[in-house]
Coordinates of C-alpha atoms in Angstrom, one line a residue:
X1 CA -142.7 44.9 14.3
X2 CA -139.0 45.7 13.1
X3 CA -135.9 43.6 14.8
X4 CA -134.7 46.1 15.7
X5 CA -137.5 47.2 17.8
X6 CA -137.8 43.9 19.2
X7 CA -134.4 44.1 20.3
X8 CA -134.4 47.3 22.0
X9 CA -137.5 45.7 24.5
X10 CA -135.4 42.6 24.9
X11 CA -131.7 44.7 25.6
X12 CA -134.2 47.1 28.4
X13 CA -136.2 43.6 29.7
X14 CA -132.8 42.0 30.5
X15 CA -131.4 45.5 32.1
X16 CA -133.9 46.0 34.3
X17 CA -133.6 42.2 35.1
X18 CA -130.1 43.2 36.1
X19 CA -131.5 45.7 38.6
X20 CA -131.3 43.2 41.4
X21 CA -127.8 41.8 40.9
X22 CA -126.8 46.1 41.3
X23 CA -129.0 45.9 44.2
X24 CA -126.9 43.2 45.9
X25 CA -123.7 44.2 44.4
X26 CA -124.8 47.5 46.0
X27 CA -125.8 45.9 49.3
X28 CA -122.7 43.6 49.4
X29 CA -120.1 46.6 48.8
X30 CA -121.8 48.3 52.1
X31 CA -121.3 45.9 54.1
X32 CA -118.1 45.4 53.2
X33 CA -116.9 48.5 54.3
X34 CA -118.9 48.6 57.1
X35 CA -117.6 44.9 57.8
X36 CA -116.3 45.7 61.8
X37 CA -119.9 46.4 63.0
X38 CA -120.9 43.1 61.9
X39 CA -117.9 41.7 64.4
X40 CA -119.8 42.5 68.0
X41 CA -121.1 39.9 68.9
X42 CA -119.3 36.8 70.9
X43 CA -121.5 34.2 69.8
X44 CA -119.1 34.6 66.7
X45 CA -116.5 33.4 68.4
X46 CA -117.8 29.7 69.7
X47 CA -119.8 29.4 66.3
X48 CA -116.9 29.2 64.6
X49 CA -115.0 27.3 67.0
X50 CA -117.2 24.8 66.6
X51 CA -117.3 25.2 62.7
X52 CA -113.6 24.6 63.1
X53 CA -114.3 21.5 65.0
X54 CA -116.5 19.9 63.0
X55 CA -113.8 19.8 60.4
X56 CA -111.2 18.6 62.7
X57 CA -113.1 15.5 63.4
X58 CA -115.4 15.2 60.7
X59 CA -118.6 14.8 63.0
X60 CA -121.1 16.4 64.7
X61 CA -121.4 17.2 68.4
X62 CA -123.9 15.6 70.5
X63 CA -123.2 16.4 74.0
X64 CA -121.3 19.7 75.5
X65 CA -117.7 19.8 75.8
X66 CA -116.6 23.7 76.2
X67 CA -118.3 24.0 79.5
X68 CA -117.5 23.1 82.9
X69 CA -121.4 23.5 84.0
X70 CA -123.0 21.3 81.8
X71 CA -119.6 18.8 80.6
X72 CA -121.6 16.4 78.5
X73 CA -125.0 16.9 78.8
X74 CA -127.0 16.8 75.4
X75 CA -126.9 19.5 73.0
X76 CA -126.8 19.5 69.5
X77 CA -125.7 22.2 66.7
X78 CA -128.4 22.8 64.7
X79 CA -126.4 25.6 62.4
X80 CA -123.7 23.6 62.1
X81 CA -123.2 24.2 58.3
X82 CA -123.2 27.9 58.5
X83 CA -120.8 26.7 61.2
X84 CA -118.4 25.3 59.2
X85 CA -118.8 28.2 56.6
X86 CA -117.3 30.4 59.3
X87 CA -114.9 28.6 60.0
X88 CA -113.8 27.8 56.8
X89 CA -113.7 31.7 55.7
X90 CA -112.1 32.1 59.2
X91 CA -109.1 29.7 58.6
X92 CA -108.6 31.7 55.0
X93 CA -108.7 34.7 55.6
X94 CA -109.0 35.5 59.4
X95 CA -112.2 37.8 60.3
X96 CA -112.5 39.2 56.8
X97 CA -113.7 35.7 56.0
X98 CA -117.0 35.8 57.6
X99 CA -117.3 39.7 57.0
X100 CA -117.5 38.4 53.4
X101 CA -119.4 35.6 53.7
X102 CA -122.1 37.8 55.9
X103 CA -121.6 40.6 53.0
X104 CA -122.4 38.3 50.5
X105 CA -125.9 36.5 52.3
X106 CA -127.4 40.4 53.0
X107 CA -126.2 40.5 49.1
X108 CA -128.2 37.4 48.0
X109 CA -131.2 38.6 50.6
X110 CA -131.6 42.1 49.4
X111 CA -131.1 40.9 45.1
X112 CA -133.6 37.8 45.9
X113 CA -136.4 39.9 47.7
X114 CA -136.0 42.9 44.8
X115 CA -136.2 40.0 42.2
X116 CA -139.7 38.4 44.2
X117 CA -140.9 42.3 44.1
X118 CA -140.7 42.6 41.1
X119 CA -143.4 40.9 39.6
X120 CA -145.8 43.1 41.5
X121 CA -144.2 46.4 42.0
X122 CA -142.4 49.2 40.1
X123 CA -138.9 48.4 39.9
X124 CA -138.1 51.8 42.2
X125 CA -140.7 50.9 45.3
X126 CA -139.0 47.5 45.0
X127 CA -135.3 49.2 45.6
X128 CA -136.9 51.0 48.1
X129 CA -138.9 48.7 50.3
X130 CA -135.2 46.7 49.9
X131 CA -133.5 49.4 51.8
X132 CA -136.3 50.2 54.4
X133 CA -135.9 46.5 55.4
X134 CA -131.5 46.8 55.9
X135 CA -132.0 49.5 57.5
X136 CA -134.4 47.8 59.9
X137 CA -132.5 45.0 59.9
X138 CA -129.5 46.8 60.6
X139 CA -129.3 46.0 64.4
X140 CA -129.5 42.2 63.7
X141 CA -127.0 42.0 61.1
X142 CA -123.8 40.1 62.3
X143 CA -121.5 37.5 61.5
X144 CA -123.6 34.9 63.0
X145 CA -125.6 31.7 61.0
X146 CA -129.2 33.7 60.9
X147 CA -127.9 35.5 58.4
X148 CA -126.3 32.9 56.0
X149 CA -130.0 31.7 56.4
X150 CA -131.8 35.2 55.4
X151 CA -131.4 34.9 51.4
X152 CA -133.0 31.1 51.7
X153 CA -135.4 32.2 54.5
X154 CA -136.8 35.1 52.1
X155 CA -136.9 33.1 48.7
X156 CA -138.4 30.3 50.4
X157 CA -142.0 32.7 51.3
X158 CA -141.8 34.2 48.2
X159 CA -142.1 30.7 46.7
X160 CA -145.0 30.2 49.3
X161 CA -146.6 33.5 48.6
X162 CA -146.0 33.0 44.8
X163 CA -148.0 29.7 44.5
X164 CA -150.4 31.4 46.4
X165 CA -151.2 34.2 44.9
X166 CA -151.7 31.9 41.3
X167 CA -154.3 29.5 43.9
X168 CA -151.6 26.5 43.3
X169 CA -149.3 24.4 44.9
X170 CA -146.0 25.5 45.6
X171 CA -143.5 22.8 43.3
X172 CA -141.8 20.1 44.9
X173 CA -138.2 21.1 43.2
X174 CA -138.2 23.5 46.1
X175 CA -138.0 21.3 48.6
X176 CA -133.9 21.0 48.9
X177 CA -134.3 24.9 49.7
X178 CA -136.0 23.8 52.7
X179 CA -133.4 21.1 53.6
X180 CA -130.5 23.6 53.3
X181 CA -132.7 26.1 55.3
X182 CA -132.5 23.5 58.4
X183 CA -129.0 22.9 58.4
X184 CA -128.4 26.2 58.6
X185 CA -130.5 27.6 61.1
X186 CA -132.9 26.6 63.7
X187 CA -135.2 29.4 62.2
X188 CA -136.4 27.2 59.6
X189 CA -139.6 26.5 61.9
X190 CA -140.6 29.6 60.4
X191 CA -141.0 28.1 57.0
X192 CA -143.1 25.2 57.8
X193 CA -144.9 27.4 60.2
X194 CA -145.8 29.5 57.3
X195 CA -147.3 26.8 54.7
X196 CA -150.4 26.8 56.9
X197 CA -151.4 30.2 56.2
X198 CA -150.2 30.6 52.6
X199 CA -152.2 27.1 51.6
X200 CA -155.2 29.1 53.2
X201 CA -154.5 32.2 50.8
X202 CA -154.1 29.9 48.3
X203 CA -158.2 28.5 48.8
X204 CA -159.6 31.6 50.3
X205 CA -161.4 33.4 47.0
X206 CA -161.6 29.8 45.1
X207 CA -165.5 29.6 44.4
X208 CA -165.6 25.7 44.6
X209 CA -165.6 24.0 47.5
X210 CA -164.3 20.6 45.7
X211 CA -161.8 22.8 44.5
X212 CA -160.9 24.2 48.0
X213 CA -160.5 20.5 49.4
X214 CA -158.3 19.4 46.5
X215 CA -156.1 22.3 46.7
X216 CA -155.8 21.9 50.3
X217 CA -154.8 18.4 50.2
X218 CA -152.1 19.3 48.3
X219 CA -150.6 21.9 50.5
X220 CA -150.6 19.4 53.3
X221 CA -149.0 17.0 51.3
X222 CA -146.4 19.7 50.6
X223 CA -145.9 20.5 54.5
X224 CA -145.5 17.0 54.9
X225 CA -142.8 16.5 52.6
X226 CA -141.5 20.1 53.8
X227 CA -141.1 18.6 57.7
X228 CA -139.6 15.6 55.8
X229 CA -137.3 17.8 54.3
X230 CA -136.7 19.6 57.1
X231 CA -135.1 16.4 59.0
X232 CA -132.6 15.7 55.8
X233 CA -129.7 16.9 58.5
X234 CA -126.8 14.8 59.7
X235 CA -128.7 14.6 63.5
X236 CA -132.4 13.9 61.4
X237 CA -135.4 14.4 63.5
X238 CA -133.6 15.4 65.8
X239 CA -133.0 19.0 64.3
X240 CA -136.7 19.8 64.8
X241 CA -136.6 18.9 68.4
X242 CA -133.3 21.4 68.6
X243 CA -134.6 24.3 67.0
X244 CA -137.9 24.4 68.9
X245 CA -135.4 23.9 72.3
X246 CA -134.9 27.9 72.2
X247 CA -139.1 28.9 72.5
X248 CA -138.9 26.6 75.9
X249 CA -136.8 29.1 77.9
X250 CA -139.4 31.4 79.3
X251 CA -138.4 34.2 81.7
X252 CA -134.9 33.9 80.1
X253 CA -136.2 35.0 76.8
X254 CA -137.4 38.3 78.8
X255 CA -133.5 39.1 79.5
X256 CA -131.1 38.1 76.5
X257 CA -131.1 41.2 74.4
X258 CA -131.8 39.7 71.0
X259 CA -135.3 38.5 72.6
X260 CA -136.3 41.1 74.4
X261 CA -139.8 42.7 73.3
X262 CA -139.2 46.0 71.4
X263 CA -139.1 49.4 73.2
X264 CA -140.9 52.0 72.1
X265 CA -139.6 54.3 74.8
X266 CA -137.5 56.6 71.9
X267 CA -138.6 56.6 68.0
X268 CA -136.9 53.9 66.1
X269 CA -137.2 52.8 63.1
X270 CA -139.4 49.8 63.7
X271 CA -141.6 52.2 65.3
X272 CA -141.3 54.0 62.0
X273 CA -141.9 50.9 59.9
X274 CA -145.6 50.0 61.4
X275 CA -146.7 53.8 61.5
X276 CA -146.0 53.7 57.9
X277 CA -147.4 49.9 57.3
X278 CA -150.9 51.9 59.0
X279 CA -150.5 54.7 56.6
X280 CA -149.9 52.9 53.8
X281 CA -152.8 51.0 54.5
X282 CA -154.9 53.7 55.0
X283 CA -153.9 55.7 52.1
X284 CA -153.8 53.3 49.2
X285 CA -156.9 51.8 50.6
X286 CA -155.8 48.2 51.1
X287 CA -158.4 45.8 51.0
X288 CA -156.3 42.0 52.3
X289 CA -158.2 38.4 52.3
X290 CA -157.8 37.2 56.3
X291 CA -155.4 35.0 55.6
X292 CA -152.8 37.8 54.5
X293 CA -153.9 40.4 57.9
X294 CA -153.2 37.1 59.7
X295 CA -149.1 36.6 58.2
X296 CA -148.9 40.5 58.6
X297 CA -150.4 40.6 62.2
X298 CA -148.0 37.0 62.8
X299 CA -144.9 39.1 61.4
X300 CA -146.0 42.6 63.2
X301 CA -146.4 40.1 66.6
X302 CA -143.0 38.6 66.0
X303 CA -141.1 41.9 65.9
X304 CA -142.6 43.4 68.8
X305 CA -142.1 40.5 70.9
X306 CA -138.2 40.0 69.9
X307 CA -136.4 42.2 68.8
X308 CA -134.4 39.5 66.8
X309 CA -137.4 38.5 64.1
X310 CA -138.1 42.1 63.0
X311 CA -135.7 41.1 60.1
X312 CA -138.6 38.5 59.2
X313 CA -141.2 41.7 59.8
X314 CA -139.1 44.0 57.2
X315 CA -138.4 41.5 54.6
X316 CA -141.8 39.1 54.6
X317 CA -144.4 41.9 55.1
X318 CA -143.5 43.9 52.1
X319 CA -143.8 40.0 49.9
X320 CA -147.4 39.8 51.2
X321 CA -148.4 43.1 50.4
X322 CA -146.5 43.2 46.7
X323 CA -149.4 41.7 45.1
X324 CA -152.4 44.0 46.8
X325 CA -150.2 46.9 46.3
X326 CA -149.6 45.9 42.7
X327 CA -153.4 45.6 42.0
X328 CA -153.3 49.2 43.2
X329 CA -151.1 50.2 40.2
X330 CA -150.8 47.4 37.8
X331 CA -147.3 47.7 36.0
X332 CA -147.8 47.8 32.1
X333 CA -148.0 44.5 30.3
X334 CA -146.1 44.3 27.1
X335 CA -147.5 42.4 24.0
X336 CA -147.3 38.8 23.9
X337 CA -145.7 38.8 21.0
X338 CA -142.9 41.3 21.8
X339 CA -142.3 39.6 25.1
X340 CA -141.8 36.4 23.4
X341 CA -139.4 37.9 20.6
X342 CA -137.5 40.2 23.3
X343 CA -137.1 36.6 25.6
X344 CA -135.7 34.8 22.5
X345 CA -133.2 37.4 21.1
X346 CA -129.8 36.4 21.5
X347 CA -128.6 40.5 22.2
X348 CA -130.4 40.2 25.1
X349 CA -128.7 37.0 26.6
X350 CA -125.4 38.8 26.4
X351 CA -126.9 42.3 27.8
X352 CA -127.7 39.9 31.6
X353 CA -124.7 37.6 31.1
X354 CA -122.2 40.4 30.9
X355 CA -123.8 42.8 32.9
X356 CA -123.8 39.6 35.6
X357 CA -120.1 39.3 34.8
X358 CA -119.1 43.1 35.4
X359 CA -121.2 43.5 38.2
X360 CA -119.7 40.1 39.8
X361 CA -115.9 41.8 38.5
X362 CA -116.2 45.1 40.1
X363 CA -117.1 43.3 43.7
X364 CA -114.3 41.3 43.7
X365 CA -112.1 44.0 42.5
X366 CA -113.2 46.5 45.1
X367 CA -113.2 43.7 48.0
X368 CA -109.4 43.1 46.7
X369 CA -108.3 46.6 47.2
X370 CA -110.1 47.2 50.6
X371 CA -109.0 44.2 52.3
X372 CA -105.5 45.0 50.9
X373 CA -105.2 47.8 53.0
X374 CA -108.0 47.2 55.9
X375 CA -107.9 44.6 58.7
X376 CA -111.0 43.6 60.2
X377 CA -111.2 43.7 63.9
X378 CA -113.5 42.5 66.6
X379 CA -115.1 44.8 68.9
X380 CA -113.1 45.0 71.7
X381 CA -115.9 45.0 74.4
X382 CA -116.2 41.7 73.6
X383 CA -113.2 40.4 73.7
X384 CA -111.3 40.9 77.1
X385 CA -107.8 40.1 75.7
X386 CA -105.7 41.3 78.5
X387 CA -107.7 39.9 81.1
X388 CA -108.1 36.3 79.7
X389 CA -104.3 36.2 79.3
X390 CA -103.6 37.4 83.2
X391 CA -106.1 34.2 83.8
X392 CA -104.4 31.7 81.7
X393 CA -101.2 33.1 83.7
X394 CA -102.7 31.8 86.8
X395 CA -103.8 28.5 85.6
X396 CA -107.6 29.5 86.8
X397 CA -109.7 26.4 86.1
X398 CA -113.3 27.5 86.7
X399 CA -114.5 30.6 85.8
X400 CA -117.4 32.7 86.7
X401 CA -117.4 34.9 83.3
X402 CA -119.8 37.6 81.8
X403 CA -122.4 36.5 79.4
X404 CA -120.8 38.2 76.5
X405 CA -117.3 36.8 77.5
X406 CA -118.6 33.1 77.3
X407 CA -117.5 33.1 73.4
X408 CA -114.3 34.4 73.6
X409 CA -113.2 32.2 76.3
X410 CA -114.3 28.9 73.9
X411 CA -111.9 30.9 71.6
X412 CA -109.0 30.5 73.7
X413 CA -109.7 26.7 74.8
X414 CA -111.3 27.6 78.6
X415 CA -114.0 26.5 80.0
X416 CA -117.0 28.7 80.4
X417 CA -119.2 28.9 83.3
X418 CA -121.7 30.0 80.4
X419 CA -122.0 31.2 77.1
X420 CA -124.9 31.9 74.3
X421 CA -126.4 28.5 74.0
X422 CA -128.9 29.5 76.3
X423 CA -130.9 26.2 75.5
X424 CA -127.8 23.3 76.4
X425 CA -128.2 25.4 80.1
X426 CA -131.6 25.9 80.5
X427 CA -133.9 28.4 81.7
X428 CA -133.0 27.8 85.6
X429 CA -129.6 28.3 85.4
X430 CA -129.4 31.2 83.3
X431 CA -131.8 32.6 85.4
X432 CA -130.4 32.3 88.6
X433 CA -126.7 33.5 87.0
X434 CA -128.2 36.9 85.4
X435 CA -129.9 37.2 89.1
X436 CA -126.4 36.9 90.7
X437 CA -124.6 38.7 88.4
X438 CA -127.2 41.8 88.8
X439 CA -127.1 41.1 92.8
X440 CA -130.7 40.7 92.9
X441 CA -130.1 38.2 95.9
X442 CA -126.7 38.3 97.2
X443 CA -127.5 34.8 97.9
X444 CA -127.9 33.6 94.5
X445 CA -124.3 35.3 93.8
X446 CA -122.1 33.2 97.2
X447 CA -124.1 30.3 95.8
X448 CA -123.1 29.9 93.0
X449 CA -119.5 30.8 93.6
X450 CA -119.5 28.2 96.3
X451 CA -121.4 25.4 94.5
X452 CA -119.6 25.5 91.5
X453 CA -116.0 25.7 93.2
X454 CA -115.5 29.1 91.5
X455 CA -111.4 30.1 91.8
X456 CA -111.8 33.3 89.6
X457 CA -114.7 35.6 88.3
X458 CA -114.8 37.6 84.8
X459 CA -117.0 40.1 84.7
X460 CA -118.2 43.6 82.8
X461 CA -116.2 46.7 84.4
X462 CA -119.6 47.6 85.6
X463 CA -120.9 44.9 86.6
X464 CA -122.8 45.1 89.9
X465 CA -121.3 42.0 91.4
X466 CA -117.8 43.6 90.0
X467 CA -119.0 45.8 92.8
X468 CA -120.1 43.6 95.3
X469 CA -117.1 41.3 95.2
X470 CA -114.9 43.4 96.4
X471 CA -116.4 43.6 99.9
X472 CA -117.5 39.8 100.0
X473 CA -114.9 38.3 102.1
X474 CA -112.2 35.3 100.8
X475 CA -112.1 37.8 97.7
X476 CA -110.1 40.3 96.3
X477 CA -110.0 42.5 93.1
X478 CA -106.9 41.0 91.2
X479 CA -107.0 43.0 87.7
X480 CA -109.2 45.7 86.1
X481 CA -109.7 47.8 83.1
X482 CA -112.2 49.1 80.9
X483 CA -113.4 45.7 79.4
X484 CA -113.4 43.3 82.3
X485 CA -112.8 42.4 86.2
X486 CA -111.0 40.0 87.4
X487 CA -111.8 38.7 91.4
X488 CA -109.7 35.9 92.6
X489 CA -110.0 34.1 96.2
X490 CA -107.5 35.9 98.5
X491 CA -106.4 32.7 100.0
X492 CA -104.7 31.2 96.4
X493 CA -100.9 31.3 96.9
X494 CA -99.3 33.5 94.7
X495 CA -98.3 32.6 91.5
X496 CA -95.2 35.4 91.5
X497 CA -97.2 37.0 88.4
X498 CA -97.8 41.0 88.9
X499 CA -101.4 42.0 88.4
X500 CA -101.8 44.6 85.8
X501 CA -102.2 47.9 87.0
X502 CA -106.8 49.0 87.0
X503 CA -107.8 50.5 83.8
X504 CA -105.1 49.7 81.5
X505 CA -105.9 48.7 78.2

């Protein structure tokens, strides 16, 4: 075999090794120019808030203090370091901060999942099962802490999913992924969740049933130290307790948008997704061990109960599959001898590390020009600027406000009747405000007003009980336009201040 040979497999092993990093760059550039859709949603605005007061005080919180409904009562934040990446970002940049910083974690996600199906799959089916899972991810993608936790959430199964596939033990160096994982998101649940099913992949074809018990003792000892891992936070055990807080709300889950079931009532593309999953299937003549229908039929039961985890659905299905499919169509196996030549040759260090270096050059040259001339916005139907500014006018004190307003108003220092953390308020309440808000029972609407000592109301333009409160007597429509509603109690004294004219903007 001639040098020069070997060379010329090393220079194309460490290109196509370089196909991921494009990937991401790729992914990260999209994004980037897309960057105002991932600004609509107002739990941005209280996350980082509280990012930014984390680093004020240099602590954590442990009770509520941004809402005059629940002043006080326990809550922790159990993505308080994506928190403080927001913030951080936020404080440098203003919102093209986090549109970065959310660019650059769909980046990481899509370059670590091409990378883990790699080993398995064609280079090209890997690019494309990539963009099949954006695209159904698409919805979900926002400046908000689950995604700063994708990238980790997705090279954390593969590692599961790697170990078992070889019938080992996944390696106790990756246990800090899990720790960074937790104080990131509460969606790390998902990864010890997983270790279960994967250590039963890992036994399932093992012909010894010695072997089976050793192996199996070794993936609990792994979960154990993975739950361990999970409580190296600044609140501890307590993080597990928080994250698992969210799967207590019941009927409220049925209402929130992000956890609603999925609707099949017109095509979409998760619709699309499990027809082709079936066909797939069918066609290639998949034959799966239990233990990997069980993962696929957890992930497929996960996205069509909330809309929110079909991210998990399009990213950890395709790992499970990669090594079945794989068997289908085996990728060519160089010789030893080559592959150990092409991994020494010092051409093809240089071919990844400048390759890394362009690829790494050209993002930050292209995210320099576009934010030079581009300013990232919010969505303006979450953020009722004109309204909130009429309020602070009158020096209203307790607000009844929209759902989607709750964030905003933690951005401007007010106190929210209620806001996104559906788990500090609790199933009840929220309950009982969507009901009043929707004028399911007048009753719970007067109520609440009455009980809470309500002196103005923020609502949606359309809001039924925008409706309603104009003929409920002691109030009267004060300011309108096509964000919000304000209603005040027509027996305030004046404050001299003109209410803006209805449906200006």
């Amino acid at each position: 075999m001639s040098l020069s040979f070997t060379n010329s497999i090393a220079v194309q092993s460490r290109a196509r090794a370089l196909v991921p990093l494009c990937v991401g760059a790729g992914a990260y550039l999209f994004f980037l120019y897309i960057g105002d859709t991932l600004l609509q949603d107002s739990d941005s605005f209280w996350q980082i808030k509280i990012g930014q007061w984390i680093l004020d005080h240099h602590a954590l919180p442990y009770t509520d203090f941004y809402s005059f409904t629940r002043p006080g009562a326990p809550w922790i934040s159990t993505s308080w370091l994506s928190q403080v990446l927001f913030a951080f970002s936020y404080a440098q940049w203003d919102w093209a901060g986090p549109v970065i910083l959310t660019a650059l974690a769909i980046a990481a996600s899509a370059a670590i999942f091409v990378g883990l199906l790699d080993a398995h799959l064609e280079m090209p089916r890997s690019v494309l099962f990539a963009m099949l899972a954006v695209v159904l991810s698409l919805h979900h993608i926002l400046a908000r802490p689950h995604i700063l936790a994708l990238p980790v959430m997705i090279a954390w199964v593969g590692m599961l999913m790697a170990a078992a596939d070889r019938k080992g033990t996944p390696s106790w160096y990756w246990l800090p992924l899990m720790s960074l994982w937790a104080n990131l998101h509460g969606g790390f649940v998902l990864g010890l969740a997983l270790i279960g099913p994967m250590a039963l992949e890992a036994i399932w074809t093992l012909d010894s049933s010695g072997k089976q018990v050793r192996l199996l003792a070794r993936w609990f000892l792994f979960g154990v130290a993975a739950m361990l891992a999970a409580c190296v936070t600044p609140y501890g055990w307590r993080t597990l307790l928080g994250a698992t807080n969210i799967l207590n709300l019941g009927e409220l889950l049925s209402v929130i948008s992000e956890w609603m079931p999925a609707n099949f009532a017109t095509f979409s593309a998760f619709e699309g997704a499990l027809l082709g999953l079936i066909a797939i299937g069918l066609f290639r003549g998949l034959t799966l061990s239990p233990p990997r229908i069980l993962l696929i039929l957890l992930f497929t039961w996960m996205g069509l109960t909330h809309v929110r985890s079909i991210e998990a659905f399009a990213f950890l299905v395709p790992l499970v599959l990669a090594k079945p499919l794989g068997e289908k169509s085996p990728l060519p196996q160089p010789d030893a001898q080559d592959t150990e030549q092409a991994t020494e040759s010092w051409p093809a260090r240089y071919v990844t590390a400048l390759g890394a270096l362009m690829i790494a050059a050209a993002a930050w040259t292209s995210t320099s020009i576009y934010m030079s001339h581009h300013r990232f916005t919010f969505t303006m139907g979450q953020t009722p600027v004109a309204a909130v500014d009429l309020l602070q006018q009158r020096k209203a004190q307790r607000i009844f406000n929209a759902y989607q307003f709750g964030g905003y108003l933690i951005s401007r220092d007010i106190p929210v009747f209620v806001d996104g953390r559906a788990e500090l308020y609790g199933e009840k309440f929220v309950m009982d405000f969507f009901k009043a808000v929707e004028v399911k029972k007048l009753d719970n609407l007067t109520r609440l007003l009455e009980e809470y000592q309500i002196d103005a109301t923020l609502m949606v333009a359309d809001a039924p009980a925008a409706q309603v409160l104009d003929h409920i007597k002691g109030w009267k429509r004060l300011y309108a336009d096509d964000i919000a509603v304000i209603h005040v109690r027509d027996d305030q004294p004046s404050t001299g201040n003109t209410p803006m004219p209805a449906h200006s903007n």
